Every structure is written in structure tokens, then in C-alpha cells.
PDB file of C-alpha atoms in Angstrom:
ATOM      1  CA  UNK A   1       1.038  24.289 -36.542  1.00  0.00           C
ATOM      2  CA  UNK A   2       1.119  26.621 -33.431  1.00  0.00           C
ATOM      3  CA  UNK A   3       0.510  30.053 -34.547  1.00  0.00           C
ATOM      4  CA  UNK A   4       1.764  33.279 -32.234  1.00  0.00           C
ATOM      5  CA  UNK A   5      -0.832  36.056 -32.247  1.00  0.00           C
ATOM      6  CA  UNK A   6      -1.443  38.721 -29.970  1.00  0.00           C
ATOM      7  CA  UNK A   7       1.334  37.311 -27.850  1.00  0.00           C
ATOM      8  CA  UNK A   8      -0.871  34.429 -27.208  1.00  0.00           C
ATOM      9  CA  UNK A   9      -0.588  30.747 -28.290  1.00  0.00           C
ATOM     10  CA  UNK A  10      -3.397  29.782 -30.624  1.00  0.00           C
ATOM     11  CA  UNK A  11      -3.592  25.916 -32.240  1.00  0.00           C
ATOM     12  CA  UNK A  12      -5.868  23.388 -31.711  1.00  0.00           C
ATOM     13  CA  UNK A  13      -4.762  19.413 -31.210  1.00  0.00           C
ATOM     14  CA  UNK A  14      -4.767  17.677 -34.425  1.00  0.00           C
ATOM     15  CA  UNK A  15      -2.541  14.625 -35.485  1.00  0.00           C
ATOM     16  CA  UNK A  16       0.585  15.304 -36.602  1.00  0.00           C
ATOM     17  CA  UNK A  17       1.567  15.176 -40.512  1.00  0.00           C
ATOM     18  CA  UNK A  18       3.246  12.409 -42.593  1.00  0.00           C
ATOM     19  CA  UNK A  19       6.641  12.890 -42.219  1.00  0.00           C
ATOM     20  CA  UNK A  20       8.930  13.137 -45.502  1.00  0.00           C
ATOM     21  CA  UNK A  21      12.700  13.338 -45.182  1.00  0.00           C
ATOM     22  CA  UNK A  22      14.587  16.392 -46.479  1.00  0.00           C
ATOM     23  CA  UNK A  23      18.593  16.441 -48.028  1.00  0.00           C
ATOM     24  CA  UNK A  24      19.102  19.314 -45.313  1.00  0.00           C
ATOM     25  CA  UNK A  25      18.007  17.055 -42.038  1.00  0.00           C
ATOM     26  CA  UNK A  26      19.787  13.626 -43.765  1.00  0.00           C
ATOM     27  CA  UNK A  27      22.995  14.021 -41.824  1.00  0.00           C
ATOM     28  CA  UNK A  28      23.214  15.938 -38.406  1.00  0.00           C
ATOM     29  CA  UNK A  29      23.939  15.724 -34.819  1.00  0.00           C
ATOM     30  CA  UNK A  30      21.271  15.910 -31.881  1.00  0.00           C
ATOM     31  CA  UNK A  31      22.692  16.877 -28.397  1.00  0.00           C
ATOM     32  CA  UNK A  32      20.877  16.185 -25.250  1.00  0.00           C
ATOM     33  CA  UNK A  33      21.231  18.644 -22.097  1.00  0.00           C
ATOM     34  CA  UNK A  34      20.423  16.293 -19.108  1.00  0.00           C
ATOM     35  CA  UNK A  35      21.067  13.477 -21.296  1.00  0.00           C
ATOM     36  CA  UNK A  36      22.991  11.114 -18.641  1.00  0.00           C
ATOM     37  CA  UNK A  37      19.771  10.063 -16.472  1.00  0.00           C
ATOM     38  CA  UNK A  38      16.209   9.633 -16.975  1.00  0.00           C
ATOM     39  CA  UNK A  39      14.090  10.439 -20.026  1.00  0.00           C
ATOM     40  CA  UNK A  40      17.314  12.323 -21.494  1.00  0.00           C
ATOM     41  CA  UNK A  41      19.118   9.184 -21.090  1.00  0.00           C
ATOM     42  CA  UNK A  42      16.129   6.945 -22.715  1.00  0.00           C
ATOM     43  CA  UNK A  43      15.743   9.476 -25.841  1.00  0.00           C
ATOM     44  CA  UNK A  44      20.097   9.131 -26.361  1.00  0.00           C
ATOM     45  CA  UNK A  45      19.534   5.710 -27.148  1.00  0.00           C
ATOM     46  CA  UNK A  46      16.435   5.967 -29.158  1.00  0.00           C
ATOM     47  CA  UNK A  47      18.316   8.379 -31.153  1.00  0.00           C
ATOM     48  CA  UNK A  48      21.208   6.585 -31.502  1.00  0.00           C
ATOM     49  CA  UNK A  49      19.348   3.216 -32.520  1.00  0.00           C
ATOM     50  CA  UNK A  50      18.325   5.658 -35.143  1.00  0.00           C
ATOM     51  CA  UNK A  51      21.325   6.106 -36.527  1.00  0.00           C
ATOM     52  CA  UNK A  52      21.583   9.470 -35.223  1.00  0.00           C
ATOM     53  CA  UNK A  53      25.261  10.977 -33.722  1.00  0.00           C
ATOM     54  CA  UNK A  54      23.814  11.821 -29.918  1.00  0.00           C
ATOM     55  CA  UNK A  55      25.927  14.155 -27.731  1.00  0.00           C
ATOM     56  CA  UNK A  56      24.794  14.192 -24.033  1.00  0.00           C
ATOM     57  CA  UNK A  57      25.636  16.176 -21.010  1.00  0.00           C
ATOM     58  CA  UNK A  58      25.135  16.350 -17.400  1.00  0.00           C
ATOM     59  CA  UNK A  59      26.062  18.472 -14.616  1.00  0.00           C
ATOM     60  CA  UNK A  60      29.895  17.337 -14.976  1.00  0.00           C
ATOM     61  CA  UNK A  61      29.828  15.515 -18.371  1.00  0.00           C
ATOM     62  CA  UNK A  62      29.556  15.963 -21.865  1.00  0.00           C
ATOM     63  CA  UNK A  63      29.570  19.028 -24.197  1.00  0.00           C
ATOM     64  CA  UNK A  64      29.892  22.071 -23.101  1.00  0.00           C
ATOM     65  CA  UNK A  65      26.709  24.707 -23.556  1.00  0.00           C
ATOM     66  CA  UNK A  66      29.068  26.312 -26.596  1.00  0.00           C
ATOM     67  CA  UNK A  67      30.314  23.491 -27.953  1.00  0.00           C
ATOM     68  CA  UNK A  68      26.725  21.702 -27.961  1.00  0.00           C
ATOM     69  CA  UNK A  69      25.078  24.909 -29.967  1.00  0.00           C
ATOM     70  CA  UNK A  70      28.395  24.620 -32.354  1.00  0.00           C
ATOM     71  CA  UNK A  71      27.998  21.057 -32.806  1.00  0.00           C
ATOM     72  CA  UNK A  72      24.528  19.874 -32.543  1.00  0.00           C
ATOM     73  CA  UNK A  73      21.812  20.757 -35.366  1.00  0.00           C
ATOM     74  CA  UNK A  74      19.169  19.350 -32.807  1.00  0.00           C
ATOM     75  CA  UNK A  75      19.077  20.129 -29.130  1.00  0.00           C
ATOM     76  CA  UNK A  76      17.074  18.718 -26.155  1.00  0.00           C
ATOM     77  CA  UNK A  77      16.718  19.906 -22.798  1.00  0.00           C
ATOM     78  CA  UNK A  78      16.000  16.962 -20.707  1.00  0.00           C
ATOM     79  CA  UNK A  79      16.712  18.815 -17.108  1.00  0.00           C
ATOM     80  CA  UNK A  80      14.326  19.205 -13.948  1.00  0.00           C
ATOM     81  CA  UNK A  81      11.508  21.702 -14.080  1.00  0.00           C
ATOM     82  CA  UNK A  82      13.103  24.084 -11.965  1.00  0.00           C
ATOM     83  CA  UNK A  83      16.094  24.602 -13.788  1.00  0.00           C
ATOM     84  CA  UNK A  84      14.063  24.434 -17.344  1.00  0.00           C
ATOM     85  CA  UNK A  85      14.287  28.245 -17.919  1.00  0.00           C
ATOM     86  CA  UNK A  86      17.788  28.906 -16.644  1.00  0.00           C
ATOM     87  CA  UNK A  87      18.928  26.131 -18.746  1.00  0.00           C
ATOM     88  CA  UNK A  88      16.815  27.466 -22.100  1.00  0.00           C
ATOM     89  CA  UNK A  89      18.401  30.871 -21.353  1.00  0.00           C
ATOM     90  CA  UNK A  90      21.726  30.051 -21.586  1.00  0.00           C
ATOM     91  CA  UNK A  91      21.880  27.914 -24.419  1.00  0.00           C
ATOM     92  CA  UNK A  92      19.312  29.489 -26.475  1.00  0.00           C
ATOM     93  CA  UNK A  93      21.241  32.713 -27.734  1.00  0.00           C
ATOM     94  CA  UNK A  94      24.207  30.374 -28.671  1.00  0.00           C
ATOM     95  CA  UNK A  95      21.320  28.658 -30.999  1.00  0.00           C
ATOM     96  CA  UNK A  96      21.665  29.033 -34.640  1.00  0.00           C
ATOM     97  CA  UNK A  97      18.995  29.955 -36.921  1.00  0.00           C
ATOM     98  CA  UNK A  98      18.377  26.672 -38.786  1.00  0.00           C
ATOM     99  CA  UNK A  99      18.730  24.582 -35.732  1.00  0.00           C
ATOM    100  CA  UNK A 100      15.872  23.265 -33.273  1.00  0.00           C
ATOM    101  CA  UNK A 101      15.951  23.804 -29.259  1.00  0.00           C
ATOM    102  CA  UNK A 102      13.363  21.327 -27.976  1.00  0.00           C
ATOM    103  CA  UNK A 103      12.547  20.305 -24.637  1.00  0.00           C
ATOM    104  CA  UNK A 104      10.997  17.042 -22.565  1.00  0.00           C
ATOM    105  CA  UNK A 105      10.072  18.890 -19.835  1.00  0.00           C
ATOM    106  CA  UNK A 106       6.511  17.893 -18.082  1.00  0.00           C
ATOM    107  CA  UNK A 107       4.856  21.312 -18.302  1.00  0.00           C
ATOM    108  CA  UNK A 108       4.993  23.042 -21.646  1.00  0.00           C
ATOM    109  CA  UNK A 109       3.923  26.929 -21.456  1.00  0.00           C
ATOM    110  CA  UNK A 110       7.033  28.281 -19.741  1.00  0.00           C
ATOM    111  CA  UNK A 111       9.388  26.247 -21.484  1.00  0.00           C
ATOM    112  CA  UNK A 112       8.179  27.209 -25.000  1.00  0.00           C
ATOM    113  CA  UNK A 113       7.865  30.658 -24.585  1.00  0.00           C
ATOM    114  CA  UNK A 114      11.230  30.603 -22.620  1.00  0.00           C
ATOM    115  CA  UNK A 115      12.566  29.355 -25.922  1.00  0.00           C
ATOM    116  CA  UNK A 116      11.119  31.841 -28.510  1.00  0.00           C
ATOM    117  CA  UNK A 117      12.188  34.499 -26.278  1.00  0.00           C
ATOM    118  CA  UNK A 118      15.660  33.089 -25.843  1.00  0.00           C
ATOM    119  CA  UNK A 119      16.447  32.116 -29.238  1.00  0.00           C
ATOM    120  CA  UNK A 120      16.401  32.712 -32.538  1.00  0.00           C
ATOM    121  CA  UNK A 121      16.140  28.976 -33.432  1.00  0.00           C
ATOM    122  CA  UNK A 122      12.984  27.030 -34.514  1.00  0.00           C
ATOM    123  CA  UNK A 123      11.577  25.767 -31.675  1.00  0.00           C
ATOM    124  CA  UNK A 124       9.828  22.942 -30.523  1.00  0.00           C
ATOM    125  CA  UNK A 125       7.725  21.954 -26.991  1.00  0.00           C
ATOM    126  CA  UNK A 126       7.761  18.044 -26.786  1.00  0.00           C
ATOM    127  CA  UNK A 127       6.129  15.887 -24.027  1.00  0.00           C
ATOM    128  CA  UNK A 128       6.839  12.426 -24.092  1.00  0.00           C
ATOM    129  CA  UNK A 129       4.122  11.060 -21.885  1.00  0.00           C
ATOM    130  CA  UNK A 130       5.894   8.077 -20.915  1.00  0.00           C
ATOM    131  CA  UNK A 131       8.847   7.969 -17.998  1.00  0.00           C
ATOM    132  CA  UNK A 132      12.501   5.775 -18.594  1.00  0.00           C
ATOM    133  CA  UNK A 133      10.940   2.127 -17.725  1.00  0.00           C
ATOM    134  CA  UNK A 134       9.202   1.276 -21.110  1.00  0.00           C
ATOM    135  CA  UNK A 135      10.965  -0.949 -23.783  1.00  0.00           C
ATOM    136  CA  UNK A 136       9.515   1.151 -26.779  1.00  0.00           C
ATOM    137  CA  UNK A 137       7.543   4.345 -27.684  1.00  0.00           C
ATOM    138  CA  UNK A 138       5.284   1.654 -29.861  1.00  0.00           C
ATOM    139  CA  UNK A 139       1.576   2.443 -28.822  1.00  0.00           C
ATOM    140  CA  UNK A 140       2.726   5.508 -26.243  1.00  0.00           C
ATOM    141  CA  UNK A 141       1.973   9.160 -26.596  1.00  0.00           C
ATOM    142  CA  UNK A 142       3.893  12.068 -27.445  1.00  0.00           C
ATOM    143  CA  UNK A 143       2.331  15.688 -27.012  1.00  0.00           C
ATOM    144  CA  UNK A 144       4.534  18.259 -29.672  1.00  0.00           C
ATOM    145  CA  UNK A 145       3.924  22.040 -29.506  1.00  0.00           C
ATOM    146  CA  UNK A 146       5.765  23.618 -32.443  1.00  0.00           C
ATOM    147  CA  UNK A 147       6.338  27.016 -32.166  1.00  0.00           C
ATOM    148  CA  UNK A 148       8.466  28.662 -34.765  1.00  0.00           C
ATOM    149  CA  UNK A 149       8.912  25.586 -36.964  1.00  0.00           C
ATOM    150  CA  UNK A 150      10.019  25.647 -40.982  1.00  0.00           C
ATOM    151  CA  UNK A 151      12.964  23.516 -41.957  1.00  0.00           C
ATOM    152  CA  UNK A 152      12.106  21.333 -39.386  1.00  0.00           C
ATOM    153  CA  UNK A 153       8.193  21.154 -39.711  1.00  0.00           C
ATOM    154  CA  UNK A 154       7.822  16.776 -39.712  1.00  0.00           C
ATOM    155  CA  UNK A 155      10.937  15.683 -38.321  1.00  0.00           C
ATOM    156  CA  UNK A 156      10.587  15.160 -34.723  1.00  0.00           C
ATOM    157  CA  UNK A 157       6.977  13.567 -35.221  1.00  0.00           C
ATOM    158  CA  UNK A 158       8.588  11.432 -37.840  1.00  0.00           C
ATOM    159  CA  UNK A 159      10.911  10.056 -36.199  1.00  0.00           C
ATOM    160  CA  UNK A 160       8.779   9.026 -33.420  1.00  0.00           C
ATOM    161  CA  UNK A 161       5.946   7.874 -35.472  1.00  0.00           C
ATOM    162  CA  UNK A 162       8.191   5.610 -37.343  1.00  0.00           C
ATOM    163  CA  UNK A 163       8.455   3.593 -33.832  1.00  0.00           C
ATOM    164  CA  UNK A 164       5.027   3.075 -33.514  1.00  0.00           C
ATOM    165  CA  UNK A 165       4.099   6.179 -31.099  1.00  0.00           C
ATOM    166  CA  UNK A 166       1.073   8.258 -31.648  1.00  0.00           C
ATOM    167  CA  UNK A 167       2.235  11.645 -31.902  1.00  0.00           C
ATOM    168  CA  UNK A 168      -0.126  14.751 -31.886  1.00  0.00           C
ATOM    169  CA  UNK A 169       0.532  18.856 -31.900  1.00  0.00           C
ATOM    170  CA  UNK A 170      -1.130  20.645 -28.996  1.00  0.00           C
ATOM    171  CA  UNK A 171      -0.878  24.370 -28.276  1.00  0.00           C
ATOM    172  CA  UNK A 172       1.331  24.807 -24.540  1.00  0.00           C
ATOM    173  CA  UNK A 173      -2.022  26.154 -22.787  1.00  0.00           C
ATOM    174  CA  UNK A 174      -4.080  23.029 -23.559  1.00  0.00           C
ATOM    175  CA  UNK A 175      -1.287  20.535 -22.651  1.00  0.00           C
ATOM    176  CA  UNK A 176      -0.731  22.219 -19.004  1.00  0.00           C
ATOM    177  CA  UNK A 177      -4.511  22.471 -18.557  1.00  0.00           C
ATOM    178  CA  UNK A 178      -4.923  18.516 -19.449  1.00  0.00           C
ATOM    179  CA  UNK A 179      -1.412  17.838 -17.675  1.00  0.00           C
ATOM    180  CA  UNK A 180      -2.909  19.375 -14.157  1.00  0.00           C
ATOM    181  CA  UNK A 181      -5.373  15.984 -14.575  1.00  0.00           C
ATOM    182  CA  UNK A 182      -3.386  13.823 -15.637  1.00  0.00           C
ATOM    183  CA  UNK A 183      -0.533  14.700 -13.719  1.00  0.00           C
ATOM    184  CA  UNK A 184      -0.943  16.588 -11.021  1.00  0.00           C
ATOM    185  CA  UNK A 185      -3.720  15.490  -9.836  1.00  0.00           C
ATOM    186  CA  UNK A 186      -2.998  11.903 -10.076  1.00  0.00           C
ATOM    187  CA  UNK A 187      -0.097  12.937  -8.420  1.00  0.00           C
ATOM    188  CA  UNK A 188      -1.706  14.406  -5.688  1.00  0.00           C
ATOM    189  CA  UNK A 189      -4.189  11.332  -5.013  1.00  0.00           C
ATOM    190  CA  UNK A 190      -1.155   9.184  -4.898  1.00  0.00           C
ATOM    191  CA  UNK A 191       0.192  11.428  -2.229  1.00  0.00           C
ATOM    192  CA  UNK A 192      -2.657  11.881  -0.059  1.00  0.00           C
ATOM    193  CA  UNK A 193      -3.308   8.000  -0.155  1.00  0.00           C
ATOM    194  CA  UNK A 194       0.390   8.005   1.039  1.00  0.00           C
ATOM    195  CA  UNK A 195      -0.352  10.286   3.922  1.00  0.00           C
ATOM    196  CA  UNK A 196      -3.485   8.789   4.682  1.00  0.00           C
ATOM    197  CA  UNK A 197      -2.122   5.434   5.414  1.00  0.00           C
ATOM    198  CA  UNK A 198       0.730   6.578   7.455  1.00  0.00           C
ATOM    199  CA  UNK A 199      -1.117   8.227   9.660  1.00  0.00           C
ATOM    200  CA  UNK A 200      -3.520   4.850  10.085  1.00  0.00           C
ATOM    201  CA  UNK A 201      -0.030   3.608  11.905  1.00  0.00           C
ATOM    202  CA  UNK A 202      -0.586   0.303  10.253  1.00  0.00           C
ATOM    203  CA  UNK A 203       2.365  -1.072   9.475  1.00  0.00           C
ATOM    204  CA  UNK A 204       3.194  -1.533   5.654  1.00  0.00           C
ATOM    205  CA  UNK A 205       4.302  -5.147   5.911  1.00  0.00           C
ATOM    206  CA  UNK A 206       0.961  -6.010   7.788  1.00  0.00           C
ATOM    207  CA  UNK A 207      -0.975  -4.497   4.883  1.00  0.00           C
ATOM    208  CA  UNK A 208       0.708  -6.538   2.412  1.00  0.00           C
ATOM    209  CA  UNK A 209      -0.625  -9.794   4.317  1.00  0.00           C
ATOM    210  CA  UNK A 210      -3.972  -8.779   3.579  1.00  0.00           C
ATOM    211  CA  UNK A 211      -3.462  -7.036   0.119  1.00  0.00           C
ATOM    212  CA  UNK A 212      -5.369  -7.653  -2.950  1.00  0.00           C
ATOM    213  CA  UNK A 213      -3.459  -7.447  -6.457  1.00  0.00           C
ATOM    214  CA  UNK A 214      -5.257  -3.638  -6.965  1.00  0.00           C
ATOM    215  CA  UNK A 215      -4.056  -2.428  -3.925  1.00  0.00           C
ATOM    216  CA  UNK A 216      -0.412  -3.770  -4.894  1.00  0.00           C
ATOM    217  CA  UNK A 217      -0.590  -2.034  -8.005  1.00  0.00           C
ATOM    218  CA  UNK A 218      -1.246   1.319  -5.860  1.00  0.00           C
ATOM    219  CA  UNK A 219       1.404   0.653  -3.172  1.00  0.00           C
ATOM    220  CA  UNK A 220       3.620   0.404  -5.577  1.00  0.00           C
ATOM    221  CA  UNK A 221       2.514   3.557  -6.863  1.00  0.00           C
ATOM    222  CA  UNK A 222       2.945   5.299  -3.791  1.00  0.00           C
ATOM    223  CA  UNK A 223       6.334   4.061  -3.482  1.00  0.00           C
ATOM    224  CA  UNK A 224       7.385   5.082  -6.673  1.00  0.00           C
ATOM    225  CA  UNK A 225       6.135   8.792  -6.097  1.00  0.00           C
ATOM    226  CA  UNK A 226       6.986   8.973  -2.596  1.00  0.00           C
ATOM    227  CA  UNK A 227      10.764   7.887  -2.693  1.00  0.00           C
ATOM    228  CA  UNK A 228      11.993   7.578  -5.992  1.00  0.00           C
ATOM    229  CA  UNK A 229      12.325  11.617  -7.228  1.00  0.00           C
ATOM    230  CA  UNK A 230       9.823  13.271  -5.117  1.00  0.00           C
ATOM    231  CA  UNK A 231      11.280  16.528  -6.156  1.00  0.00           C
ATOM    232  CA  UNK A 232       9.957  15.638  -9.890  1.00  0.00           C
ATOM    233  CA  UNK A 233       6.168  15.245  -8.577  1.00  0.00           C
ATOM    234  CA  UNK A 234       6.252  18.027  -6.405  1.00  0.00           C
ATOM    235  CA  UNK A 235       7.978  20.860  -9.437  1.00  0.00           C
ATOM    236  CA  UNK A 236       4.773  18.941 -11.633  1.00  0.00           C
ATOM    237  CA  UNK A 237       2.082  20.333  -9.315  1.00  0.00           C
ATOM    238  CA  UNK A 238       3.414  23.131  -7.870  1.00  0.00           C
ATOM    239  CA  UNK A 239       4.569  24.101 -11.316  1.00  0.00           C
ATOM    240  CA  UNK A 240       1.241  24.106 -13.116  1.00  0.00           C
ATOM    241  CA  UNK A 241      -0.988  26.904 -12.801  1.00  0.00           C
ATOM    242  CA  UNK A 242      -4.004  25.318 -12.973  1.00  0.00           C
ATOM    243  CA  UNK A 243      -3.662  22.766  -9.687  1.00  0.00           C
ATOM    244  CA  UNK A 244      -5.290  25.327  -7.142  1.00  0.00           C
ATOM    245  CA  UNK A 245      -8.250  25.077  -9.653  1.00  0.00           C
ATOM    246  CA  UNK A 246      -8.428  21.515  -9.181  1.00  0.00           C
ATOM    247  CA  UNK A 247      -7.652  20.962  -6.097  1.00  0.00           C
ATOM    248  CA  UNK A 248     -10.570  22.834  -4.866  1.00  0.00           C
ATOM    249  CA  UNK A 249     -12.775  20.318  -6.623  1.00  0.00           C
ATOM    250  CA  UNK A 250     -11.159  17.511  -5.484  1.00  0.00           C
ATOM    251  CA  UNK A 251     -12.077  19.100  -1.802  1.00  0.00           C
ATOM    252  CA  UNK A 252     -15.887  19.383  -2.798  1.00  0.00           C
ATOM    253  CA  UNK A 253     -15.663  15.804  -4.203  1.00  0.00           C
ATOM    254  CA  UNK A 254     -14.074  14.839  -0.894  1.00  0.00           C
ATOM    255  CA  UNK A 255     -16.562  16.554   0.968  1.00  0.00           C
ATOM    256  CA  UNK A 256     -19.875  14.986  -1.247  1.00  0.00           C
ATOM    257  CA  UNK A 257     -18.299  11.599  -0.184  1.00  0.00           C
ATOM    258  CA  UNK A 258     -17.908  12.084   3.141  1.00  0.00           C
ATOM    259  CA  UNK A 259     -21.313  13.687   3.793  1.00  0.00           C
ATOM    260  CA  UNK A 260     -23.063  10.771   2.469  1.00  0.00           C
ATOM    261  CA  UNK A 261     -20.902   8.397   4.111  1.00  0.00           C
ATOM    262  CA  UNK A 262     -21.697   9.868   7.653  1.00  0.00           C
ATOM    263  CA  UNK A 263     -24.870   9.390   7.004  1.00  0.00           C
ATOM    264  CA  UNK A 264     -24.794   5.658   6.069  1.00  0.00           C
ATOM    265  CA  UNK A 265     -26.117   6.852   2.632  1.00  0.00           C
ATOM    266  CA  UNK A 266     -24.877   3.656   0.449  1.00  0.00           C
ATOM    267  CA  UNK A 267     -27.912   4.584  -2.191  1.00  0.00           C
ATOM    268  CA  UNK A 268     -27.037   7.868  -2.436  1.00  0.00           C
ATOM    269  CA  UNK A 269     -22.991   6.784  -2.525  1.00  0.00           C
ATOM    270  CA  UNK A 270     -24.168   4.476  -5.280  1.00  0.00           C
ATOM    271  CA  UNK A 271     -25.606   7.289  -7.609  1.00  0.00           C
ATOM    272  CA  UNK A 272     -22.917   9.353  -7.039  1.00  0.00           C
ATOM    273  CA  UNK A 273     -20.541   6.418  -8.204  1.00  0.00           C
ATOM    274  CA  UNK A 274     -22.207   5.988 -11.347  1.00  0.00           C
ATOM    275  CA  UNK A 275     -22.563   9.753 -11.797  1.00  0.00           C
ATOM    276  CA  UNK A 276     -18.646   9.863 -12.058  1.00  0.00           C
ATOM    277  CA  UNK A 277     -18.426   8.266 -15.639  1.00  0.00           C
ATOM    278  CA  UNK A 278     -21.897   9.234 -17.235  1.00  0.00           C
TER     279      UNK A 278
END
């Protein structure tokens, strides 16, 4: 469990616990803020499948922020990054003591602490790492920070564990350190790949004539990224504090490559291939 000392978060990853069903969580209601598109949307039906009673809103649907906090034992904010906080904030005081205020969003630090500030609730950071496209959570990851957790400590990892997932409990600071990898930079590479062949001028329907099944896979990548919710990627790295950090290495690595390639180096290239997963 995540432990709050010094003001600081304090836990190290470690699978989650068996879960085992209490009388007080048999019967209750979950509510879902940002619940009509995306992941919040995905989750509702999971939920319900469950046999849960799911409430959603969106910006013009649904419960109202009162009536969801009256209603709802469970609530999930499933809203972009950069209305996370504003969101948390206004629903959080309207929390009651025994209930949980989760959230799906992408970066975890914020959010949490955002929560136990906010609230008086148990709370709980969840990241499922996973977007709206996949048939089941059988097999897929799910990153839980628990916070102030009692009454609730095994639900939300039992739930998803009974689906096949493999949940684990991370403290906030470790999740946004391993999310700047696996998200924003990934992101980024997918970006500047973007770039980098629009400025070739080569048209796009010229390089699918002489594309191989790889490079499919990352134009349709790029695609994805570049016009489906661009705003999403761009909150994910500008939102983490650890991109800079990164970013900055991914220059030197840049720069290592194209050194040796000026010089023709393909030895040298070679090594420094191979050096990448030793």
C-alpha cells in the first residue's frame, strides 16, 4: 500500500493482493465522469458486464457533479489531462468518507495528490495501460496507486484481475518516471518520424507502393497520433515532468548516430546497435 510520509509518496511496485469480497462493497453504484467517450466509455461497460449499476456523464449528459457524489459509492474521472485537477476539485469535497474517487488519467502524481487534498474519500490513482480498441483487459496491464485506501483495500484490483489483467500497485512518482518512456517518449518518436517524412515531400500514397508490413505498422502509428486526439499525446508529454530529461538523451543518441553515419562508420553503427539491448 502507498504510504504518505513527509508529504512525500513512498511504496514500492509489488503485485497486487488476492481480492476477497466484503458485505459493505456487495451492492453499490460506480459513476464515471467522462464516461460517454473513450476509456470512460470502455470501463462503463466493463462495469456493467459486471453486474455493476454504472452512471456516466459528459460535458452535457449524465449525473450531475452532486447527484454523482450522492449516488455513486465509486467514482471515476475519465476526463482529459488538462481538466484532471479542475474536475477532482469540484467533485472531491462532495465525496463521502467511505466512498472511492479514482481516476484513469495517463499521468498519476498530480491527479492523486489532487485527490487527497480535495477529498476526504479513500482514494485511488489507476492507469489502465491499454486505450478503447481492445476486446478484453485479459493479459493487459493496469498500474493502481492507492493512496488513502481501507474499506476499499482489494476491490478495484479484484475486479480487474478477475478478467484476466495483471494488476500491480506503484507509488505516483515511479509510474510518471516509467510513463515519460513509455509514453512520452514513444510519443515523441512517433511524432518526429511524422515530421520527418513530411518534410521529405514524398507523397504518402507513393510510400505505400513501396512499403514493407513494419513500416505499415508505423504509418499507421503516425496516423493514429497525428490525427486522431493529438491534444491527448501532446497533455502526455508536456504534462510529465520528466520529458525534458529525456529528451535531452534522445538528442545525444541522435547525435552518436549521426556522427558515425557521416562518417560511413557501419562497424562502429553496428556496435552501437548491439550496445542498445546489452
Amino acid at each position: 500500500m502507498l504510504k504518505i510520509a513527509g508529504g512525500r509518496f513512498q511504496a514500492r511496485i509489488r503485485p497486487c493482493k488476492t481480492y476477497t469480497k466484503r458485505k459493505l462493497m456487495e451492492t453499490f453504484e460506480i459513476g464515471i465522469i467522462g464516461g460517454t467517450g473513450g476509456i470512460g466509455k470502455w470501463f462503463a461497460g466493463f462495469f456493467t458486464e459486471e453486474g455493476y449499476t454504472v452512471h456516466v456523464s459528459g460535458r452535457r449528459t449524465g449525473l450531475s457533479i452532486n447527484e454523482m457524489a450522492r449516488v455513486c459509492r465509486v467514482v471515476i474521472i475519465s476526463v482529459p489531462i488538462n481538466v484532471t485537477n479542475a474536475v477532482i476539485e469540484e467533485i472531491g469535497p462532495k465525496m463521502k468518507e467511505d466512498s472511492l474517487l479514482m481516476d484513469f488519467t495517463s499521468l498519476k502524481e498530480e491527479p492523486v495528490r489532487a485527490m487527497l487534498a480535495s477529498s476526504r474519500s479513500e482514494v485511488m490513482g489507476c492507469h489502465p495501460l491499454f486505450g478503447p480498441d481492445v476486446p478484453s483487459i485479459e493479459g493487459l496491464n493496469i498500474a493502481l496507486c492507492p493512496a488513502r485506501i481501507d474499506r476499499w483495500n482489494g476491490w478495484p484490483e479484484g475486479v480487474f484481475r478477475k478478467r484476466g489483467a495483471h494488476v500491480f500497485e506503484v507509488e505516483p512518482r515511479k509510474h510518471d518516471e516509467m510513463m515519460s518512456i513509455i509514453q512520452g517518449l514513444n510519443h515523441l518518436d512517433t511524432i518526429t518520424l511524422g515530421l520527418t517524412l513530411k518534410e521529405t515531400g514524398v507523397d504518402p500514397a507513393e510510400l505505400k507502393e513501396f512499403s514493407t508490413p513494419i513500416f505499415d505498422t508505423k504509418l499507421a502509428i503516425i496516423e493514429k497520433v497525428c490525427t486522431q486526439n493529438p491534444r491527448l499525446y501532446a497533455d502526455i508529454i508536456t504534462g510529465n515532468p520528466d520529458i525534458n530529461r529525456l529528451i535531452a538523451i534522445y538528442e545525444q543518441s541522435l547525435s552518436k548516430l549521426k556522427a558515425l553515419v557521416e562518417k560511413n562508420d557501419a562497424e562502429g553503427l553496428t556496435e552501437l546497435i548491439k550496445s542498445s539491448f546489452e
